[in-house]
Coordinates of C-alpha atoms and ligand atoms in Angstrom, one line a residue:
M1 CA 0.0 0.0 0.0
A2 CA 2.9 2.3 0.8
E3 CA 4.2 2.4 -2.7
Q4 CA 0.8 3.2 -4.0
T5 CA 0.5 6.3 -1.8
E6 CA 3.9 7.6 -2.7
A7 CA 2.8 7.3 -6.3
V8 CA -0.4 9.1 -5.7
H9 CA 0.5 11.8 -3.2
G10 CA 4.2 11.8 -2.0
T11 CA 5.8 11.5 1.4
W12 CA 7.4 14.2 3.6
S13 CA 11.2 14.1 3.4
N14 CA 11.5 13.4 7.1
R15 CA 9.9 13.7 10.5
W16 CA 10.7 17.3 10.9
I17 CA 8.9 18.2 7.7
F18 CA 5.8 16.5 9.2
I19 CA 6.2 18.5 12.3
L20 CA 6.6 21.7 10.3
A21 CA 3.6 20.9 8.1
A22 CA 1.4 19.9 11.0
T23 CA 2.5 23.0 13.0
G24 CA 1.8 25.0 9.9
S25 CA -1.7 23.6 9.8
A26 CA -2.2 24.0 13.5
V27 CA -0.8 27.5 13.9
G28 CA -3.0 29.9 12.2
L29 CA -5.8 32.4 12.7
G30 CA -7.0 30.2 15.5
N31 CA -4.0 31.1 17.6
I32 CA -3.5 34.7 16.8
W33 CA -7.0 36.0 16.0
K34 CA -9.5 33.6 17.4
F35 CA -7.9 32.5 20.7
P36 CA -7.5 36.1 22.1
Y37 CA -11.0 37.2 21.0
I38 CA -12.9 34.2 22.4
T39 CA -10.8 34.4 25.6
G40 CA -12.0 38.0 25.8
E41 CA -15.6 37.1 25.2
N42 CA -15.5 34.3 27.8
G43 CA -14.0 36.3 30.6
G44 CA -10.3 35.4 30.6
G45 CA -8.3 33.1 32.9
A46 CA -10.8 30.4 33.7
F47 CA -11.4 29.9 30.0
V48 CA -7.7 29.7 29.3
L49 CA -7.3 27.0 31.9
L50 CA -10.2 25.0 30.5
Y51 CA -8.7 25.3 27.0
L52 CA -5.3 24.0 28.3
V53 CA -7.0 21.1 30.0
C54 CA -8.8 20.2 26.8
I55 CA -5.5 20.4 24.8
V56 CA -3.9 17.9 27.1
L57 CA -6.8 15.5 27.9
V58 CA -8.6 15.6 24.6
G59 CA -6.5 17.2 21.9
I60 CA -3.2 15.4 22.2
P61 CA -4.6 11.9 22.5
I62 CA -7.0 12.4 19.6
M63 CA -4.2 13.9 17.5
M64 CA -2.2 10.8 18.1
G65 CA -5.2 8.8 17.0
E66 CA -5.5 10.8 13.8
V67 CA -1.9 10.5 12.9
L68 CA -1.9 6.8 13.6
I69 CA -4.9 6.2 11.3
G70 CA -3.5 8.4 8.6
R71 CA -0.1 6.8 8.6
R72 CA -1.6 3.3 8.6
G73 CA -4.1 4.1 5.9
K74 CA -1.8 6.2 3.7
L75 CA -4.7 7.8 1.7
S76 CA -7.3 10.5 2.1
P77 CA -9.2 10.3 5.4
M78 CA -12.3 8.8 3.6
E79 CA -10.2 6.0 2.0
S80 CA -7.9 5.5 5.1
M81 CA -11.0 5.0 7.3
R82 CA -12.5 2.7 4.8
T83 CA -9.5 0.4 4.4
L84 CA -8.7 0.4 8.1
A85 CA -12.3 -0.4 9.0
K86 CA -12.0 -3.3 6.6
E87 CA -8.7 -4.4 8.0
A88 CA -10.2 -4.4 11.5
G89 CA -13.5 -6.1 10.4
A90 CA -15.5 -3.0 11.5
S91 CA -18.4 -1.3 9.8
R92 CA -18.1 0.3 6.3
L93 CA -19.9 3.3 7.7
W94 CA -16.7 4.5 9.3
R95 CA -15.7 6.1 6.0
F96 CA -18.4 8.7 6.7
V97 CA -16.3 10.1 9.5
G98 CA -13.9 11.0 6.7
W99 CA -16.7 12.6 4.7
M100 CA -18.0 14.6 7.6
G101 CA -14.5 15.9 8.2
A102 CA -13.9 16.8 4.6
I103 CA -17.2 18.8 4.6
A104 CA -16.3 20.6 7.9
G105 CA -12.9 21.6 6.4
F106 CA -14.6 23.0 3.4
L107 CA -17.1 25.0 5.5
I108 CA -14.3 26.3 7.7
L109 CA -12.2 27.4 4.8
S110 CA -15.1 29.4 3.4
Y111 CA -14.9 31.8 6.3
Y112 CA -11.3 31.4 7.2
S113 CA -10.4 32.9 3.9
V114 CA -12.5 36.0 4.5
I115 CA -10.7 36.6 7.8
A116 CA -7.3 36.0 6.3
G117 CA -8.3 38.7 3.8
W118 CA -8.5 41.2 6.6
A119 CA -4.9 40.3 7.5
L120 CA -3.9 40.9 3.9
I121 CA -5.2 44.4 3.8
Y122 CA -3.6 45.2 7.1
V123 CA -0.2 44.4 5.6
Y124 CA -0.8 47.2 3.2
R125 CA -2.4 49.6 5.7
L126 CA 0.5 49.3 8.1
G127 CA 3.2 49.2 5.5
S128 CA 1.9 52.4 3.8
G129 CA 2.0 54.2 7.1
Q130 CA -1.7 54.9 7.1
L131 CA -1.9 53.8 10.7
D132 CA 1.0 55.7 12.2
G133 CA 0.2 57.1 15.5
I134 CA -3.4 55.9 15.4
G135 CA -5.5 55.9 18.5
A136 CA -7.9 53.2 19.7
V137 CA -11.0 55.0 18.6
E138 CA -9.8 55.7 15.1
S139 CA -8.4 52.2 14.8
E140 CA -11.8 50.8 15.6
A141 CA -13.6 53.1 13.2
M142 CA -11.2 52.1 10.5
F143 CA -11.9 48.4 11.1
N144 CA -15.6 48.9 11.1
D145 CA -15.4 50.8 7.8
L146 CA -13.7 47.8 6.3
L147 CA -16.4 45.4 7.6
A148 CA -19.1 47.6 6.2
D149 CA -17.7 47.3 2.7
P150 CA -18.6 44.0 1.1
V151 CA -16.7 44.7 -2.2
T152 CA -13.4 45.2 -0.5
L153 CA -14.0 42.2 1.7
G154 CA -15.0 40.1 -1.3
L155 CA -11.9 41.1 -3.3
L156 CA -9.6 40.2 -0.4
H157 CA -11.4 36.9 0.1
T158 CA -10.9 36.2 -3.6
A159 CA -7.2 37.0 -3.4
F160 CA -6.7 34.6 -0.4
M161 CA -8.7 31.8 -2.0
V162 CA -6.5 32.1 -5.2
M163 CA -3.3 32.0 -3.0
T164 CA -4.6 28.8 -1.3
M165 CA -5.7 27.0 -4.3
V166 CA -2.5 27.7 -6.3
V167 CA -0.5 25.9 -3.6
V168 CA -2.9 23.1 -3.4
A169 CA -2.9 22.7 -7.1
R170 CA 0.9 22.4 -7.1
G171 CA 0.9 19.7 -4.4
V172 CA 1.9 20.4 -0.9
N173 CA 5.6 19.5 -1.2
K174 CA 6.8 22.1 -3.7
G175 CA 4.8 25.1 -2.4
I176 CA 4.3 25.3 1.3
E177 CA 7.1 23.1 2.6
S178 CA 9.9 25.4 1.8
A179 CA 8.0 28.6 2.7
I180 CA 7.1 27.4 6.2
R181 CA 10.6 26.5 7.1
V182 CA 11.5 30.2 7.1
L183 CA 8.2 31.7 8.1
M184 CA 7.3 29.9 11.3
P185 CA 10.5 30.9 13.1
T186 CA 10.1 34.5 11.9
L187 CA 6.6 34.6 13.2
F188 CA 7.9 33.5 16.6
V189 CA 10.5 36.2 16.7
L190 CA 8.0 38.9 15.8
L191 CA 5.6 37.7 18.5
I192 CA 8.5 38.1 21.0
V193 CA 9.1 41.7 19.7
L194 CA 5.4 42.4 20.3
L195 CA 5.6 40.9 23.7
G196 CA 8.5 43.2 24.5
Y197 CA 6.4 46.2 23.5
S198 CA 3.3 45.1 25.5
L199 CA 5.6 44.4 28.5
N200 CA 6.3 48.1 28.5
S201 CA 2.9 49.3 27.4
G202 CA 1.7 49.9 31.0
G203 CA -1.0 47.3 30.7
F204 CA 1.1 44.2 31.0
E205 CA 0.1 43.3 34.6
E206 CA -3.5 43.7 33.9
G207 CA -3.3 41.8 30.7
A208 CA -1.4 38.9 32.3
K209 CA -3.9 38.9 35.2
F210 CA -6.8 38.7 32.8
L211 CA -5.3 35.7 31.1
F212 CA -4.1 33.8 34.1
T213 CA -6.5 34.5 37.0
F214 CA -9.1 31.8 37.2
D215 CA -12.4 33.4 38.0
F216 CA -14.9 30.6 37.4
S217 CA -17.8 32.8 38.0
K218 CA -17.3 34.3 34.6
L219 CA -17.8 31.0 32.8
S220 CA -21.0 30.0 31.3
G221 CA -21.9 26.5 30.1
E222 CA -21.3 27.6 26.6
S223 CA -17.8 28.6 27.5
V224 CA -16.9 25.0 28.2
L225 CA -18.1 24.0 24.7
V226 CA -16.2 26.9 23.2
A227 CA -13.0 26.0 25.0
M228 CA -13.2 22.4 23.8
G229 CA -14.2 23.3 20.3
H230 CA -11.3 25.6 20.2
A231 CA -8.9 22.9 21.3
F232 CA -10.0 21.0 18.2
F233 CA -9.9 24.0 16.0
T234 CA -6.5 25.2 17.0
L235 CA -4.9 21.7 16.6
S236 CA -6.7 21.2 13.3
L237 CA -8.4 18.1 14.7
G238 CA -11.6 16.2 14.1
M239 CA -11.8 16.6 10.3
G240 CA -8.9 14.6 8.8
A241 CA -6.4 17.4 8.2
I242 CA -3.9 15.9 10.5
M243 CA -4.9 12.5 9.3
V244 CA -4.1 13.3 5.7
Y245 CA -0.8 14.9 6.8
G246 CA -0.1 11.7 8.8
A247 CA -0.6 9.7 5.6
Y248 CA 2.4 11.5 4.2
M249 CA 4.5 10.7 7.3
P250 CA 7.5 8.4 7.1
K251 CA 7.0 5.0 8.8
D252 CA 9.8 5.2 11.3
A253 CA 8.9 8.6 13.0
S254 CA 7.6 8.5 16.6
I255 CA 4.0 9.6 16.6
A256 CA 3.8 10.5 20.3
S257 CA 6.8 12.9 20.5
T258 CA 5.9 14.4 17.2
V259 CA 2.4 15.2 18.3
V260 CA 3.4 16.6 21.6
T261 CA 5.9 18.9 19.9
V262 CA 3.2 20.2 17.5
A263 CA 0.7 20.7 20.3
A264 CA 3.3 22.5 22.5
L265 CA 4.3 24.9 19.7
D266 CA 0.7 25.6 18.9
T267 CA -0.1 26.4 22.5
L268 CA 2.9 28.6 22.9
V269 CA 1.9 30.7 19.9
A270 CA -1.6 31.2 21.2
L271 CA -0.4 32.2 24.7
A272 CA 2.1 34.6 23.2
A273 CA -0.5 36.2 21.1
G274 CA -2.8 36.6 24.1
L275 CA 0.1 38.1 26.1
A276 CA 0.8 40.5 23.3
I277 CA -2.7 41.6 22.7
F278 CA -4.4 42.0 26.1
P279 CA -1.9 44.4 27.7
I280 CA -2.5 46.7 24.7
V281 CA -6.3 46.4 25.3
F282 CA -6.0 47.5 28.9
A283 CA -3.3 50.2 28.3
N284 CA -5.7 51.9 25.8
N285 CA -8.9 51.4 27.7
M286 CA -10.4 49.0 25.1
E287 CA -12.8 46.2 25.7
P288 CA -11.4 42.7 25.9
S289 CA -14.7 41.3 24.7
A290 CA -14.6 43.3 21.5
G291 CA -15.2 40.1 19.4
P292 CA -13.7 39.2 16.0
G293 CA -12.1 42.6 15.5
L294 CA -9.9 42.4 18.6
M295 CA -6.6 41.7 17.0
F296 CA -7.3 44.1 14.0
V297 CA -8.2 47.0 16.3
T298 CA -5.6 46.6 19.0
L299 CA -2.4 45.7 17.2
P300 CA -2.4 48.7 14.8
V301 CA -2.6 51.0 17.9
A302 CA 0.6 49.3 19.3
F303 CA 2.4 49.3 16.0
G304 CA 1.4 52.9 15.3
Q305 CA 3.2 54.0 18.5
M306 CA 6.3 51.7 18.2
A307 CA 9.6 52.8 16.7
G308 CA 9.8 50.9 13.4
G309 CA 6.2 50.1 13.8
T310 CA 5.5 50.5 10.1
I311 CA 7.9 47.7 9.2
F312 CA 7.2 45.5 12.2
G313 CA 3.5 45.9 11.7
A314 CA 3.5 45.1 8.0
L315 CA 5.7 42.2 8.6
F316 CA 3.6 40.9 11.5
F317 CA 0.4 40.9 9.4
L318 CA 2.3 39.3 6.5
L319 CA 3.2 36.5 8.8
V320 CA -0.3 36.2 10.1
T321 CA -1.3 35.8 6.4
F322 CA 1.3 33.1 5.9
A323 CA 0.2 31.3 9.1
A324 CA -3.3 31.4 7.8
W325 CA -2.1 30.2 4.4
S326 CA -0.4 27.1 5.6
S327 CA -3.6 26.3 7.6
S328 CA -6.0 26.9 4.8
I329 CA -4.3 24.4 2.6
S330 CA -4.8 21.6 5.1
L331 CA -8.5 22.5 5.3
I332 CA -9.2 21.5 1.7
E333 CA -6.5 18.9 1.3
P334 CA -8.6 15.9 2.4
L335 CA -11.2 16.6 -0.2
V336 CA -8.6 17.2 -2.9
A337 CA -6.6 14.1 -2.0
W338 CA -9.8 12.0 -2.3
C339 CA -10.7 13.5 -5.8
V340 CA -7.1 12.8 -7.0
E341 CA -7.2 9.2 -5.7
K342 CA -10.4 8.6 -7.4
S343 CA -9.0 10.1 -10.6
I344 CA -11.9 12.4 -10.9
A345 CA -9.7 15.0 -12.5
S346 CA -6.1 16.3 -12.3
R347 CA -5.0 18.0 -9.1
P348 CA -5.1 21.5 -10.6
V349 CA -8.6 21.0 -12.0
V350 CA -9.9 19.6 -8.7
A351 CA -8.3 22.6 -6.9
A352 CA -9.9 25.1 -9.2
V353 CA -13.4 23.6 -8.9
L354 CA -13.3 23.1 -5.2
G355 CA -11.9 26.6 -4.8
L356 CA -14.7 28.1 -6.7
I357 CA -17.3 26.4 -4.6
T358 CA -15.6 27.4 -1.4
W359 CA -15.3 30.9 -2.6
T360 CA -19.0 31.1 -3.3
L361 CA -19.9 29.9 0.2
G362 CA -17.5 32.5 1.6
I363 CA -19.6 35.3 0.2
G364 CA -22.1 34.4 2.8
T365 CA -19.5 35.3 5.5
V366 CA -18.5 38.5 3.6
L367 CA -22.1 39.6 3.8
S368 CA -22.5 38.6 7.5
F369 CA -20.4 41.6 8.4
N370 CA -22.7 44.1 6.6
E371 CA -25.8 43.4 4.5
W372 CA -26.7 40.1 6.3
S373 CA -25.4 41.0 9.7
D374 CA -28.9 40.6 11.2
V375 CA -30.1 37.7 9.1
E376 CA -30.4 34.7 11.3
F377 CA -29.5 31.2 10.1
L378 CA -28.9 28.8 13.0
L379 CA -29.8 29.3 16.6
G380 CA -30.3 33.0 16.1
K381 CA -26.8 33.5 14.7
N382 CA -25.8 35.1 11.4
F383 CA -24.2 33.2 8.6
F384 CA -20.6 33.5 9.8
D385 CA -21.4 32.8 13.4
S386 CA -23.6 29.8 12.4
I387 CA -20.9 28.2 10.3
D388 CA -18.3 28.8 13.0
Y389 CA -20.5 27.4 15.7
L390 CA -21.6 24.4 13.7
T391 CA -18.1 23.4 12.6
A392 CA -15.9 24.3 15.6
N393 CA -18.4 23.4 18.4
I394 CA -20.2 20.5 16.8
M395 CA -18.7 18.9 13.8
L396 CA -15.1 18.9 15.0
P397 CA -15.8 17.5 18.4
L398 CA -18.1 14.9 16.9
G399 CA -15.4 14.0 14.4
G400 CA -12.9 13.8 17.1
L401 CA -15.1 11.6 19.2
L402 CA -15.6 9.1 16.4
I403 CA -11.9 9.1 15.6
A404 CA -11.1 8.4 19.3
I405 CA -13.6 5.6 19.3
F406 CA -12.2 4.1 16.1
A407 CA -8.6 4.3 17.3
G408 CA -9.4 3.2 20.8
W409 CA -12.0 0.5 20.2
S410 CA -12.3 -0.6 16.6
M411 CA -8.7 -1.0 15.5
R412 CA -6.8 -4.1 16.4
R413 CA -4.6 -3.6 19.5
S414 CA -1.6 -5.1 17.7
T415 CA -1.9 -2.7 14.8
V416 CA -2.2 0.3 17.1
Q417 CA 0.7 -0.8 19.2
K418 CA 2.9 -1.3 16.2
E419 CA 2.1 2.1 14.7
L420 CA 2.6 4.0 17.9
N421 CA 5.7 2.0 18.8
M422 CA 6.0 3.7 22.2
D423 CA 8.9 2.8 24.4
S424 CA 7.1 3.4 27.7
F425 CA 4.4 0.8 28.3
L426 CA 3.0 3.0 31.0
L427 CA 2.5 5.9 28.6
Y428 CA 1.0 3.6 26.0
N429 CA -1.6 2.3 28.5
L430 CA -2.3 5.8 29.7
W431 CA -3.0 6.8 26.1
T432 CA -5.3 3.8 25.6
V433 CA -7.4 4.7 28.7
V434 CA -7.7 8.3 27.7
V435 CA -8.6 7.7 24.1
R436 CA -11.0 4.9 25.0
L437 CA -12.7 6.5 27.9
V438 CA -11.7 10.0 29.0
A439 CA -11.7 11.8 25.7
P440 CA -15.0 10.4 24.5
T441 CA -16.7 11.0 27.8
A442 CA -15.5 14.6 27.9
V443 CA -16.7 15.3 24.4
I444 CA -20.1 13.7 24.9
V445 CA -20.7 15.4 28.2
V446 CA -19.7 18.8 27.0
V447 CA -21.6 18.7 23.7
V448 CA -24.8 17.1 25.1
W449 CA -24.8 19.4 28.2
T450 CA -24.4 22.5 26.2
L451 CA -26.9 21.7 23.5
F452 CA -29.5 20.3 25.8
Q453 CA -28.8 22.2 29.0
D454 CA -32.3 23.6 29.3
Q455 CA -34.0 20.2 28.7
I456 CA -31.7 18.4 31.1
V457 CA -32.3 21.0 33.8
A458 CA -36.0 20.7 33.3
I459 CA -36.0 16.9 33.3
L460 CA -33.9 16.6 36.4
G461 CA -35.9 19.3 38.1
L462 CA -32.7 21.1 39.1
E463 CA -34.3 24.5 39.3
Ligands
LIG501 N1 -5.7 25.1 13.2 C1 -5.9 26.2 12.3 C2 -5.9 27.5 13.1 O1 -5.8 27.4 14.3 C3 -7.1 26.1 11.5 C4 -7.2 24.8 10.8 C5 -6.5 24.3 9.8 C6 -8.2 23.8 11.1 N2 -6.8 23.1 9.5 C7 -7.9 22.7 10.3 C8 -9.2 23.7 12.0 C9 -8.6 21.6 10.3 C10 -9.9 22.5 12.1 C11 -9.6 21.5 11.2 O2 -6.0 28.5 12.6

């Protein structure tokens, strides 16, 4: 089977390339844009703690499961799940887990691209000096003007979709692999520069306190779901992205240490982003709960005051764009890999068609910030919020749950043990318990409780 995959898709040159690619997928808008803003909306520290618990207890074990399935199956998630289910004598229905994931990825990409477009225009705005010395109020007004303009948003979305599909069309190896090698370390350095600024901004203490003081009274039931959903989102889990990257992973690399490295890097970037953004929020009397605009409103204020802010600022948003770019590719790769395997069309044609469909759906998100901002789709939410909620809080956890059950219960123990090849028997057993029981229970409890909170409370007569 291995030779067949290499013929179809290719393999990463070594373990480090897998780490880079998986980190490239994991580190994206989720870390720099979404994590700070949902932390702000959910009251800070207690939410951060919950998110960290979810990364360790649910994220890492399930990520190991995904890589394991991918590397064993060697094909797109749909086909890997199908062949492995057959190998284990399990139901053919398992391949639908691959399908649900592929659809989730495509839905996420449709809005991801719109947000990445904002980063794109901020490269220009900062680089051209338009934001020099800008205050919080002006910065906010500027951002709101952007959101009110569907044409600009649409054009930026178009540009980002084209960037994504060009790389996908060329195959992952040639395009993104070499770019990421340079970009990820640079992003890290720039985050440290920003941290240095916010340390001296006068709001650092308050910012750090907001992130790391655990006030559980600020948490709602929905916060728990958001924290868990975000653990899936930020690690690119639950939809086969990591599975398809695992399929290109060399046989001899250790899954456990690789996965822990990726998760640790991802978490570090998110925390660094939070520590860079919140001090600026407090130093300028802004609101931590500002929502999706948080990063785009706060950071220009900081860069506008900083020496060399024009260059650093433009560079920073350029790197955010790149981080988003390396993530967006993995969102559509499972679907593309499947179409290529089935010889439906050549990779470039598949990329163009899927790109066009995703682009069209993305227009719904573009309009959510202006014309359609009050049009309700699901649960009283507008189009963008609906897709975000449905994918991150429901489809990804559900996908992750099924992946955990498959890796924990359906696959043969001998197969799993051989793929994971862990030196420590204790750690292997620990993983087994977590992936069989702890992670599935956590996901079920959180999703069911949040969705049916009112009914449960009524039935149990808790009030
Ligand atoms: N993890 C990326 C981020 O944090 C987003 C992403 C890429 C993703 N691929 C994914 C999310 C697959 C869920 C599933 O920005």
